[in-house]
mmCIF file of C-alpha atoms in Angstrom:
data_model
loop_
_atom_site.group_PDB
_atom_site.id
_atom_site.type_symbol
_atom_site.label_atom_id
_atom_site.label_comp_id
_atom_site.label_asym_id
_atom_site.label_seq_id
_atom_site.Cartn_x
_atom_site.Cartn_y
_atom_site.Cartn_z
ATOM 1 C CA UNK A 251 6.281 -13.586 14.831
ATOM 2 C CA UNK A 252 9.200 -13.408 17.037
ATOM 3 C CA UNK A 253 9.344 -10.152 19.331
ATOM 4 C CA UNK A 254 6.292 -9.404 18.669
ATOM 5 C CA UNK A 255 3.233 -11.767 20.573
ATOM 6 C CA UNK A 256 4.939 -10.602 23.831
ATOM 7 C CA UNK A 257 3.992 -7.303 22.969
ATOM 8 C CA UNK A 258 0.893 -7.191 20.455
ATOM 9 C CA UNK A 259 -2.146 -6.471 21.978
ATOM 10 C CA UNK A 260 -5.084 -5.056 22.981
ATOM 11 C CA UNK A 261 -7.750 -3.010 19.790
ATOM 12 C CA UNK A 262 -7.040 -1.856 16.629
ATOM 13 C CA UNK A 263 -9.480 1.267 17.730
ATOM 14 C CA UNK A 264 -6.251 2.289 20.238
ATOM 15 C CA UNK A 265 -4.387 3.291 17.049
ATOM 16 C CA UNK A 266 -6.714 6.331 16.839
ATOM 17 C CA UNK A 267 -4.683 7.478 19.730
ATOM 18 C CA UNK A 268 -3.029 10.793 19.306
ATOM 19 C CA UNK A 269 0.633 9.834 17.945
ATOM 20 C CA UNK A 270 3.915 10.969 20.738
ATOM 21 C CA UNK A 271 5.574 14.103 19.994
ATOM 22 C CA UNK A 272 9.122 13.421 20.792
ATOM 23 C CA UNK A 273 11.403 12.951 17.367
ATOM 24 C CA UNK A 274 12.868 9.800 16.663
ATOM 25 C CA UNK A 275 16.077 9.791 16.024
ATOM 26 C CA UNK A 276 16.959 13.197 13.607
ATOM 27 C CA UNK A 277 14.283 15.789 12.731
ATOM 28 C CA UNK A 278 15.411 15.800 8.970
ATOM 29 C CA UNK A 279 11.936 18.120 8.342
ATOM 30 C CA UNK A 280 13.036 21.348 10.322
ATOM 31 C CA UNK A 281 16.909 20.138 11.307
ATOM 32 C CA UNK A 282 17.944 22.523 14.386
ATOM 33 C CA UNK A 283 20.389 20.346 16.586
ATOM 34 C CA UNK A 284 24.122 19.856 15.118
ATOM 35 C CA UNK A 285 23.396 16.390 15.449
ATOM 36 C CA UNK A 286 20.259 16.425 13.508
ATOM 37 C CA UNK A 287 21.623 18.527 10.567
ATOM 38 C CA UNK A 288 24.958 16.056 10.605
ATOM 39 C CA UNK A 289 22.299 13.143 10.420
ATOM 40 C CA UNK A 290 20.580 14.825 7.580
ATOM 41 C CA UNK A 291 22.961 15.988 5.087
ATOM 42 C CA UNK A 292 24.044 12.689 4.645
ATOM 43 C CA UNK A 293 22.543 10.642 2.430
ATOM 44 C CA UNK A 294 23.598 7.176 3.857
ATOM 45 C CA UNK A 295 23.077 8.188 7.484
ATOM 46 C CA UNK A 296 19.257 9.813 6.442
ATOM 47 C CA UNK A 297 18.031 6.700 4.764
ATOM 48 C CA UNK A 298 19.321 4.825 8.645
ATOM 49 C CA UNK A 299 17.757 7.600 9.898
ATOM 50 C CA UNK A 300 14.389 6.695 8.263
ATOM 51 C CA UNK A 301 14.832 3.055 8.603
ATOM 52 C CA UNK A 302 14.615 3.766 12.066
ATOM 53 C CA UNK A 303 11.113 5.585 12.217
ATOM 54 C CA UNK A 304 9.385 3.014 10.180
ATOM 55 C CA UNK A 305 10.849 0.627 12.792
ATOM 56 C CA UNK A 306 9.651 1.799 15.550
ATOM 57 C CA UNK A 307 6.263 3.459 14.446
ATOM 58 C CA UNK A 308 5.567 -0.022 13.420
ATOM 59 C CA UNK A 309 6.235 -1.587 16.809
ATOM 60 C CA UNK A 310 4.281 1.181 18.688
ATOM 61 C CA UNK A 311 1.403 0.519 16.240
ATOM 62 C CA UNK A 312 1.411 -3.089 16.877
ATOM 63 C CA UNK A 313 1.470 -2.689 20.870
ATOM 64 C CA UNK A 314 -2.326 -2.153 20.629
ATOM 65 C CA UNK A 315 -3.056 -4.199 17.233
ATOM 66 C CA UNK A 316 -5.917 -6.978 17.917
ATOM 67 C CA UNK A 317 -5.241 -8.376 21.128
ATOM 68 C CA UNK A 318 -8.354 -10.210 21.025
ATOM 69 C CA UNK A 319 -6.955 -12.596 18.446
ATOM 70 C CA UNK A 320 -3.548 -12.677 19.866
ATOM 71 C CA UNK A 321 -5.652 -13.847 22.932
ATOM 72 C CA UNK A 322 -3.134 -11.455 25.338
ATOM 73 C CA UNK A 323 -3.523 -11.507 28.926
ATOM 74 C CA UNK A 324 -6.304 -9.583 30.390
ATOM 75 C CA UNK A 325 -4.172 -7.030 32.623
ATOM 76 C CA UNK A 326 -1.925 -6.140 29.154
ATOM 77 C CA UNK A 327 -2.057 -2.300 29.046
ATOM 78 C CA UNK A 328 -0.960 -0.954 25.441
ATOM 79 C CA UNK A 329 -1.259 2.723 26.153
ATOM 80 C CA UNK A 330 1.061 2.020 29.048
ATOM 81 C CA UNK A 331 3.349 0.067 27.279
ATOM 82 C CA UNK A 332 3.515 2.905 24.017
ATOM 83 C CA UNK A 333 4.586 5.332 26.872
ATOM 84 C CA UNK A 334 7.475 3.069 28.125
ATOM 85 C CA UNK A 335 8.604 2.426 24.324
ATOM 86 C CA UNK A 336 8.425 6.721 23.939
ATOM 87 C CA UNK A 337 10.607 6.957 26.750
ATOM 88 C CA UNK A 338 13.071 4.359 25.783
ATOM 89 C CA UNK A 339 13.017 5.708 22.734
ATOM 90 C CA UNK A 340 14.008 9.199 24.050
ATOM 91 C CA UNK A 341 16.914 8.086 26.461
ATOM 92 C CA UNK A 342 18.223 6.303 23.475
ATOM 93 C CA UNK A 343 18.190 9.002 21.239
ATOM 94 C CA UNK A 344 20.253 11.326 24.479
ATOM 95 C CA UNK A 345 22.253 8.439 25.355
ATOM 96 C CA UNK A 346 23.512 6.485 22.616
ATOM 97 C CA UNK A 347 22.643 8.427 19.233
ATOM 98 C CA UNK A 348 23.782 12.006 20.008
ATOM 99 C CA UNK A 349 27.399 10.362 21.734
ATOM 100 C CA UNK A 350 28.311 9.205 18.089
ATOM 101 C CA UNK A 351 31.084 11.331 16.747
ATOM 102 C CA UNK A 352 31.746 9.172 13.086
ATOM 103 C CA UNK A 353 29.355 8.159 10.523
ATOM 104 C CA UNK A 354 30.119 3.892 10.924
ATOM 105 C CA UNK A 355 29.277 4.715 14.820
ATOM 106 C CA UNK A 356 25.935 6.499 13.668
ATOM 107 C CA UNK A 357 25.021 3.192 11.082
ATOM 108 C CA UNK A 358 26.286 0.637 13.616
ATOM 109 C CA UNK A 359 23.976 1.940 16.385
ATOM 110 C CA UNK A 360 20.807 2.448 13.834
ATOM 111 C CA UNK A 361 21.450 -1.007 12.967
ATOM 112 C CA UNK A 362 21.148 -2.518 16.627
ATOM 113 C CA UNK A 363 18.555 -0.144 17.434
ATOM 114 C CA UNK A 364 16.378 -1.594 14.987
ATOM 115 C CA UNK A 365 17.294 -4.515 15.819
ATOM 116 C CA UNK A 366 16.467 -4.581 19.173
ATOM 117 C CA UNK A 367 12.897 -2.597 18.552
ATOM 118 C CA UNK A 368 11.716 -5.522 16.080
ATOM 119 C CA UNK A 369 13.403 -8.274 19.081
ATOM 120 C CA UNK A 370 15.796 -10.184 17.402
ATOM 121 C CA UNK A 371 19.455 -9.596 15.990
ATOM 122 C CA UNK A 372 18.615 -10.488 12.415
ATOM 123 C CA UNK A 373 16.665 -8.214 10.391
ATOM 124 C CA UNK A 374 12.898 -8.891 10.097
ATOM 125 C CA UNK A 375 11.451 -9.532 6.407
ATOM 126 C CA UNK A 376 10.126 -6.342 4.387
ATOM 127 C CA UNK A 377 7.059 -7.665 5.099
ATOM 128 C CA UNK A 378 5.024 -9.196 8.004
ATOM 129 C CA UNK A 379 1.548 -10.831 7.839
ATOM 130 C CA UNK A 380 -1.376 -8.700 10.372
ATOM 131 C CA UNK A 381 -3.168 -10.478 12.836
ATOM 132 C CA UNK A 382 -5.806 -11.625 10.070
ATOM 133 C CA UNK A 383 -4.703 -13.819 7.189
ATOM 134 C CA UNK A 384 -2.146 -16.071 9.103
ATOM 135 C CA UNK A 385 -2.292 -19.654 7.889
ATOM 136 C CA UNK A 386 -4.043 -18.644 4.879
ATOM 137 C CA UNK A 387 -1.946 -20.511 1.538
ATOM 138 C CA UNK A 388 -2.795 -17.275 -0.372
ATOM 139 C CA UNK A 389 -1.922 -15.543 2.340
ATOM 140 C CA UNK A 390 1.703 -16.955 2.861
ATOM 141 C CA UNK A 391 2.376 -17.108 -1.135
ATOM 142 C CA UNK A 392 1.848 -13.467 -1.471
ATOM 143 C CA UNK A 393 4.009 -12.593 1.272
ATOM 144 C CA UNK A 394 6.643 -14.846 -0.429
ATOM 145 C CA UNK A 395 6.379 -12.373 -3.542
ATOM 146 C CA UNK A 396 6.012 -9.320 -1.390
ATOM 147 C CA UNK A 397 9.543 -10.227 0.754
ATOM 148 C CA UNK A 398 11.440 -11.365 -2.441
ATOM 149 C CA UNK A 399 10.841 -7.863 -4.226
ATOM 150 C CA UNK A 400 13.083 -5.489 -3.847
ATOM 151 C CA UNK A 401 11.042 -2.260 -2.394
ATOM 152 C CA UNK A 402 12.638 0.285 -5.607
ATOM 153 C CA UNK A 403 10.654 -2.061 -7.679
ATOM 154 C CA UNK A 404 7.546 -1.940 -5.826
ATOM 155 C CA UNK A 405 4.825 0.760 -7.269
ATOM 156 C CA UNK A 406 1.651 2.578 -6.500
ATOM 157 C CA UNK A 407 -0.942 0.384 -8.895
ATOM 158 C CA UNK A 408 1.030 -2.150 -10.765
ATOM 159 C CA UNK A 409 1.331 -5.501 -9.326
ATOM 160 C CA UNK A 410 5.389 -7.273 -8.440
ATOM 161 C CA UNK A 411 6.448 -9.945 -10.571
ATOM 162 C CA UNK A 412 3.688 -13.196 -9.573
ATOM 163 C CA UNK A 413 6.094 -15.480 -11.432
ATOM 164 C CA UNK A 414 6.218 -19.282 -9.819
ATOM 165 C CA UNK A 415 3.595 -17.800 -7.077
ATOM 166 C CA UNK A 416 0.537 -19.623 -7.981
ATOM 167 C CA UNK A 417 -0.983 -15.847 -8.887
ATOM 168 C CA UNK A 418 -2.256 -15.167 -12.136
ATOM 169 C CA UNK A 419 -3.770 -12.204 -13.580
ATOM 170 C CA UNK A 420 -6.596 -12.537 -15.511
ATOM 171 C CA UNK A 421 -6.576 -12.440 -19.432
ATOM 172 C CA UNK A 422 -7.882 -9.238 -20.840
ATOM 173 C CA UNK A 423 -7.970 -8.361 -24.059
ATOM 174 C CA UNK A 424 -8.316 -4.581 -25.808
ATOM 175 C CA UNK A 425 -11.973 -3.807 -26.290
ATOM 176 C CA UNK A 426 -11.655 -1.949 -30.070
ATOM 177 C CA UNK A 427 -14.476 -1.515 -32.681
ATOM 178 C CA UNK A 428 -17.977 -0.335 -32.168
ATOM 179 C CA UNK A 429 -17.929 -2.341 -28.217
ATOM 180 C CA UNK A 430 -15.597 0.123 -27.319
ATOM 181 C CA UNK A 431 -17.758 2.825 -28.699
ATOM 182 C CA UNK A 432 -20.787 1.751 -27.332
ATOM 183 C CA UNK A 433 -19.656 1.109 -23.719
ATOM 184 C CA UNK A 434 -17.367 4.418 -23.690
ATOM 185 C CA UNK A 435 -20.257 6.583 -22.905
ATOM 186 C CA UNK A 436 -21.522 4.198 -20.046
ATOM 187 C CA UNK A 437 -17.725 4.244 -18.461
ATOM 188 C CA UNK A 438 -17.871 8.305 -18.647
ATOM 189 C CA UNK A 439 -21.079 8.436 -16.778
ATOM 190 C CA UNK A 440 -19.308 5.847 -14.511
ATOM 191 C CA UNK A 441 -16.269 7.089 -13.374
ATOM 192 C CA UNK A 442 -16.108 11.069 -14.660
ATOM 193 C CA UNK A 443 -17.678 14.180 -13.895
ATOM 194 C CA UNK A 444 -17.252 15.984 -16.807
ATOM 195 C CA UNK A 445 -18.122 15.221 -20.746
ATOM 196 C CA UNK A 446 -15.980 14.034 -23.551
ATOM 197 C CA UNK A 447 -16.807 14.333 -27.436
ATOM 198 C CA UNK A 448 -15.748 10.623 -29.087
ATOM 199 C CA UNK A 449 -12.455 12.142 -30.795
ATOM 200 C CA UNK A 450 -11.281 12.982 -27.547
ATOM 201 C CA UNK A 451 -11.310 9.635 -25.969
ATOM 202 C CA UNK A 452 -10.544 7.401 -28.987
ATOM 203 C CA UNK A 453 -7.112 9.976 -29.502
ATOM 204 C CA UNK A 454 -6.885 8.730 -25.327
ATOM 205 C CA UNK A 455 -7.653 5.119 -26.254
ATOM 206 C CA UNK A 456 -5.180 5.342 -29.167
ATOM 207 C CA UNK A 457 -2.167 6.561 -26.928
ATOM 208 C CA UNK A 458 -2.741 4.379 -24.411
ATOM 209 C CA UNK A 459 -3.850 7.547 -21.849
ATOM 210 C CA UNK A 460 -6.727 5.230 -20.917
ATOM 211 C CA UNK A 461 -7.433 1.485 -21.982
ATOM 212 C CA UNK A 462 -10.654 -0.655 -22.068
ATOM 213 C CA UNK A 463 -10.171 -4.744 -21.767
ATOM 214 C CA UNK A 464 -12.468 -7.550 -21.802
ATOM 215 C CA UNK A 465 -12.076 -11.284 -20.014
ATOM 216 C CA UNK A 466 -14.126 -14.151 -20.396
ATOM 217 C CA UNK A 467 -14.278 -15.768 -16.779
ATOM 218 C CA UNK A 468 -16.740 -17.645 -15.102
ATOM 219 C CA UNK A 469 -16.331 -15.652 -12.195
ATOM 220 C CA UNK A 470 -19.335 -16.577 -10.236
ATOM 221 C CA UNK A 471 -18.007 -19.946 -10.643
ATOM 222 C CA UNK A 472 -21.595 -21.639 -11.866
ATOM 223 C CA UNK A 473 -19.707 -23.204 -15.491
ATOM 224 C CA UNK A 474 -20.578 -20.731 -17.399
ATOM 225 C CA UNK A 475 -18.184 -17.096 -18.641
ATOM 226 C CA UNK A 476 -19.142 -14.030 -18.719
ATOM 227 C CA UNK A 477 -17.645 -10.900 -19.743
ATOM 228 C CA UNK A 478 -16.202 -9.202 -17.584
ATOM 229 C CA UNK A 479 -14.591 -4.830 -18.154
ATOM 230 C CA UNK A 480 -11.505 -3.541 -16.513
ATOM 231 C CA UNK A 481 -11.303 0.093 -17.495
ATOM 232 C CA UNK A 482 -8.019 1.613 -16.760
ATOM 233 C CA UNK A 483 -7.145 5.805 -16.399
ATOM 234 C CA UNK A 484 -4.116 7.923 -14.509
ATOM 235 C CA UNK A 485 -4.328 8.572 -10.810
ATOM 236 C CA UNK A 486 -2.267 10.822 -8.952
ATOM 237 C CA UNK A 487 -2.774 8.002 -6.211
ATOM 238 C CA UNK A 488 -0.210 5.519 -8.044
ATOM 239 C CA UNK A 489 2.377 8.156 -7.845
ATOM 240 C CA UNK A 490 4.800 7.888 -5.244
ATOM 241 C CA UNK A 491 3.898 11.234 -2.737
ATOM 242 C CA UNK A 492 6.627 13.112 -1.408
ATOM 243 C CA UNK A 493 6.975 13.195 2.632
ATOM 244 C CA UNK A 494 4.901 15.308 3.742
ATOM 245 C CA UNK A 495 3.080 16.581 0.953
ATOM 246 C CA UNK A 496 -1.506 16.807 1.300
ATOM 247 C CA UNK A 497 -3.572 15.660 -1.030
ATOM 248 C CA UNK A 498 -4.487 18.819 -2.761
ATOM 249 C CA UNK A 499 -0.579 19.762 -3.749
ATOM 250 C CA UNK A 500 -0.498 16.076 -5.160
ATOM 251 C CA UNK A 501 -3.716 16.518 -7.423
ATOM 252 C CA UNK A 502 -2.133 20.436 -7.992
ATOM 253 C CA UNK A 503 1.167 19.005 -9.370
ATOM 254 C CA UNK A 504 -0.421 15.931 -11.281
ATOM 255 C CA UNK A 505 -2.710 19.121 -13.389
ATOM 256 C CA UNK A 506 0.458 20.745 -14.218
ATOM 257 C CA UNK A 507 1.512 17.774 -15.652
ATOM 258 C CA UNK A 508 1.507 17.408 -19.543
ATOM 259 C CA UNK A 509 -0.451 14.239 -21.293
ATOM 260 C CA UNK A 510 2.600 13.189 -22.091
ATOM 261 C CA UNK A 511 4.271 13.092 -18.517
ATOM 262 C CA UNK A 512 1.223 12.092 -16.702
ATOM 263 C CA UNK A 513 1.052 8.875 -19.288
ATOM 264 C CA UNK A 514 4.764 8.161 -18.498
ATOM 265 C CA UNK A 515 3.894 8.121 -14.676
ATOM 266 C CA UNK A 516 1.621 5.955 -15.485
ATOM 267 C CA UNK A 517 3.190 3.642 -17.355
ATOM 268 C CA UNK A 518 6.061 3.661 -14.830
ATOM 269 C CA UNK A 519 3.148 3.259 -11.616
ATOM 270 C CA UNK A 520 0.390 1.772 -13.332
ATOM 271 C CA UNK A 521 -3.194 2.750 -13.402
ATOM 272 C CA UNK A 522 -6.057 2.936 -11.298
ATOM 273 C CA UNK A 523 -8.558 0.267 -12.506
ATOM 274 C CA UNK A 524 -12.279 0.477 -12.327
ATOM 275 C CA UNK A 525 -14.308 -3.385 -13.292
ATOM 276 C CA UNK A 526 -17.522 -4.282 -14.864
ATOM 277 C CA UNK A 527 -20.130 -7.163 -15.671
ATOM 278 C CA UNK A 528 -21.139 -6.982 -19.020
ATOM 279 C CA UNK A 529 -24.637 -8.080 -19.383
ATOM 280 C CA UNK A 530 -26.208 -9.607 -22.697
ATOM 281 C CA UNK A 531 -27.709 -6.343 -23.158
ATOM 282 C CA UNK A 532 -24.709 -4.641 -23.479
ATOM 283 C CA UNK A 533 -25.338 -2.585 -20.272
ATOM 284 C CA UNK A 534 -22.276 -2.527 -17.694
ATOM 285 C CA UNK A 535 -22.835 -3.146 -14.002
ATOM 286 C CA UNK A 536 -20.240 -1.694 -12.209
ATOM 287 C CA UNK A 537 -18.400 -4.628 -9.661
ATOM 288 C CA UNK A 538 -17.842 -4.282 -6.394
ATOM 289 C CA UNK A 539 -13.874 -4.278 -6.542
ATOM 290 C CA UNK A 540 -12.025 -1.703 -4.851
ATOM 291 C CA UNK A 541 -8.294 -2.723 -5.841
ATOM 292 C CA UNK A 542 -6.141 -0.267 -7.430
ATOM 293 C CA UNK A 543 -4.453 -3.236 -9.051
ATOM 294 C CA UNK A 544 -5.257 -6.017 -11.260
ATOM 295 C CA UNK A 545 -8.126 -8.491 -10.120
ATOM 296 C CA UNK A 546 -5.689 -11.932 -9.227
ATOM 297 C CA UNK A 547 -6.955 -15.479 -8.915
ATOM 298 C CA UNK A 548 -5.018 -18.107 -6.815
ATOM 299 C CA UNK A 549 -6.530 -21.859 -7.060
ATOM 300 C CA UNK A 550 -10.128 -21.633 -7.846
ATOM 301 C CA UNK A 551 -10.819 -18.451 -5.951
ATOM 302 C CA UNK A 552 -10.517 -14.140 -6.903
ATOM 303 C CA UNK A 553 -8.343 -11.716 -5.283
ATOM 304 C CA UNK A 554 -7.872 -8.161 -5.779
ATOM 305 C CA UNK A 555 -4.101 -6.435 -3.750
ATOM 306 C CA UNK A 556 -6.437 -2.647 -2.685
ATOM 307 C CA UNK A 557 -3.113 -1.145 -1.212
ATOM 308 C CA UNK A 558 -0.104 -0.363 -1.780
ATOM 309 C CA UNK A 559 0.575 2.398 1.242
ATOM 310 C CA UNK A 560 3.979 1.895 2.077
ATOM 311 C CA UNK A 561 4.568 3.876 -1.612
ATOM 312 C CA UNK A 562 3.275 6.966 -0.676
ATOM 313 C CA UNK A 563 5.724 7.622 2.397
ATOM 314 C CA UNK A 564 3.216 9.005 4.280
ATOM 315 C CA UNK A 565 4.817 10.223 8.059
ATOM 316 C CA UNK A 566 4.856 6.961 10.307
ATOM 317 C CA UNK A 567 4.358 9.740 13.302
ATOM 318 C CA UNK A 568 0.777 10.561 12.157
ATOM 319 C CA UNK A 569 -0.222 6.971 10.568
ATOM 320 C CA UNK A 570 1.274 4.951 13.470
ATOM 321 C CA UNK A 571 3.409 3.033 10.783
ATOM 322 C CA UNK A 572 0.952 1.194 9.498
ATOM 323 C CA UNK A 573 1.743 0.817 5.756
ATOM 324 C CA UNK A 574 0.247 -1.820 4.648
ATOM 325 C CA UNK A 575 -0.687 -4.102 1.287
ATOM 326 C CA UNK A 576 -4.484 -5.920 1.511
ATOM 327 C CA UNK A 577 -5.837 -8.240 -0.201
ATOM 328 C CA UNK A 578 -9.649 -8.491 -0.775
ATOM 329 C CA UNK A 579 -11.067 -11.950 -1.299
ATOM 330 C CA UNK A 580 -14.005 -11.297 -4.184
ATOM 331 C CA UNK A 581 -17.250 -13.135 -4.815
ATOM 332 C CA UNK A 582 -19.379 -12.489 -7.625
ATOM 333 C CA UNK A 583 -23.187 -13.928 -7.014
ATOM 334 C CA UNK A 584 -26.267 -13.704 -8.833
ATOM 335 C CA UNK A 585 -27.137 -10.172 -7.621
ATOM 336 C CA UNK A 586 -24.326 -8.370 -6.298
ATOM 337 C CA UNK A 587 -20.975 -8.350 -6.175
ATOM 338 C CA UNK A 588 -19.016 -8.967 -2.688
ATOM 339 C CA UNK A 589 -15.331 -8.404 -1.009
ATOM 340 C CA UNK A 590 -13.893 -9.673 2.159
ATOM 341 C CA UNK A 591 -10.521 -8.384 3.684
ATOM 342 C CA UNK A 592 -8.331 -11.314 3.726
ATOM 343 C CA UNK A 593 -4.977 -10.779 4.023
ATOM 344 C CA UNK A 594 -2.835 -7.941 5.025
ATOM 345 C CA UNK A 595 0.644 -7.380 5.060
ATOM 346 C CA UNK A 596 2.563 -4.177 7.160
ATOM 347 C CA UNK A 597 5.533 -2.998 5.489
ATOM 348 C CA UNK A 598 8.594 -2.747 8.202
ATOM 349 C CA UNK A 599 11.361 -0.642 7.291
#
């Protein structure tokens, strides 16, 4: 954690704080400067340009980021300390950015300003464990996976490669046959608001639009398996969201969309999965797992990965550049089922 236990610190409530208003680095939304519209009609120099938001949202996020488990000194002051890291940030951006006259001056000095904002000359990992999770063996393996995948392979809801990890998915099979016709009706009242006739979701089951699977796992780990339902459908929420964009244009462009192209998303970002307990009645009780991706077991215990943020590019200035990957620790008991957050990961630039 080098740079950063000098400066982490004091509640996570702080990042509720209204976000500063002064750009960092180029405005590539509403370019008005010379400099700015330089920066941003150049491919290269805009993707530096960006590099350098995510860097430094993420540092002013983590001035005020649990200090209580960083055990900071009492007199720490985070607000005070976001204000000096605004200003520096302006001079910088007066000072050293706008002087630049040649595109290797603009990428040399991105590069050492990031540098210096994450406190050390080498470039930090994609990835960085939160204050919660650290010395965890799950914890430090999935980070391992996270920081050796490269960030155009990462998507919305479909897990990275988990090879040589100690993660495994769990083995699902297609439900087919009169199961899947029985439970269809039970997943409809489940998860959608409006009705389907039978032809319409076998043609969906058929295509692969939507799936139904079944595992066999002892997943309240007493010796014995039971059946466990992962039902799988499109989401606009695996897409990758363009800058800027609210959630009512996404869900307006996803209805636009064609079967066709809205399964090729999905294929290409995964799907949003929904999981069951099958009971020897053939009812389904609906499990308390939130992950958009595949439930994951490492050792003897369950995992489910809930987030995958960093995809959506949502603005660092109004999320405090906190993108972030979780992972939910699940326990199934007798009664109900439970989910504890266990690790997290921030995404840095």
């Amino acid at each position: 954690m080098s740079g950063f236990t000098k400066t982490a610190v004091l509640g996570s409530t702080m990042l509720l704080l209204s976000p500063c208003v002064w750009a960092v680095g180029a405005d590539c939304k509403k370019p008005t400067s010379e400099l700015d519209k330089r920066i941003c009609q150049s491919a290269m120099l805009k993707i530096e340009n960006n590099a350098l938001q995510v860097a430094y949202y993420n540092q002013r996020a983590w001035l005020c980021e649990l200090a209580s488990e960083l055990q900071h000194d009492d007199d720490w002051d985070c607000v005070e300390a976001k204000k000096t890291l605004e200003v520096e940030q302006h001079q910088w951006d007066k000072s050293v950015l706008a002087q630049c006259k040649t595109d290797d001056c603009f990428t040399r000095v991105y590069k050492a300003r990031i540098s210096q904002i994450n406190g050390q000359d080498t470039p930090l990992p994609n990835f960085r464990l939160t204050t919660y999770g650290w010395g965890d063996k799950e914890c430090q393996a999935y980070l391992e996976v996270l920081n050796r995948t490269p960030r155009e392979e990462f998507r919305g809801c479909k897990l990275p490669d988990l090879s040589g990890s100690g993660f495994t998915t769990l083995p699902f099979k297609p439900v087919t046959g009169e199961l899947l016709r029985k439970l269809d009706p039970q997943i409809i009242k489940s998860v959608h608001s409006k009705a389907f006739t039978w032809k319409e979701r076998l043609n969906k089951y058929q295509n692969g639009h939507i799936r139904l699977e079944v595992a066999n796992i002892d997943l309240n780990k007493e010796g014995k398996k039971e059946k466990v339902i992962k039902y799988s459908m499109p989401s606009y929420f695996c897409d990758t969201w363009d800058d800027g964009i609210e959630m009512q244009g996404k869900e307006a462009q996803w209805e636009a969309l064609t079967e066709h192209q809205v399964l090729d998303k999905s294929i290409e970002n995964g799907f949003v999965n929904f999981y069951y307990k099958l009971d020897g009645n053939g009812n389904l009780k609906a499990l308390n797992v939130k992950g958009r991706n595949d439930i994951v077991t490492f050792g003897n215990e369950f995992y489910a990965v809930s987030e995958n943020k960093f995809l959506t590019n949502l603005d660092p200035r109004r999320w405090g550049g906190k993108q972030e990957v979780t992972i939910l620790k699940i326990e199934l008991g007798n009664v109900n089922t439970t989910s504890e957050r266990w690790c997290g990961f921030w995404y840095n630039y």
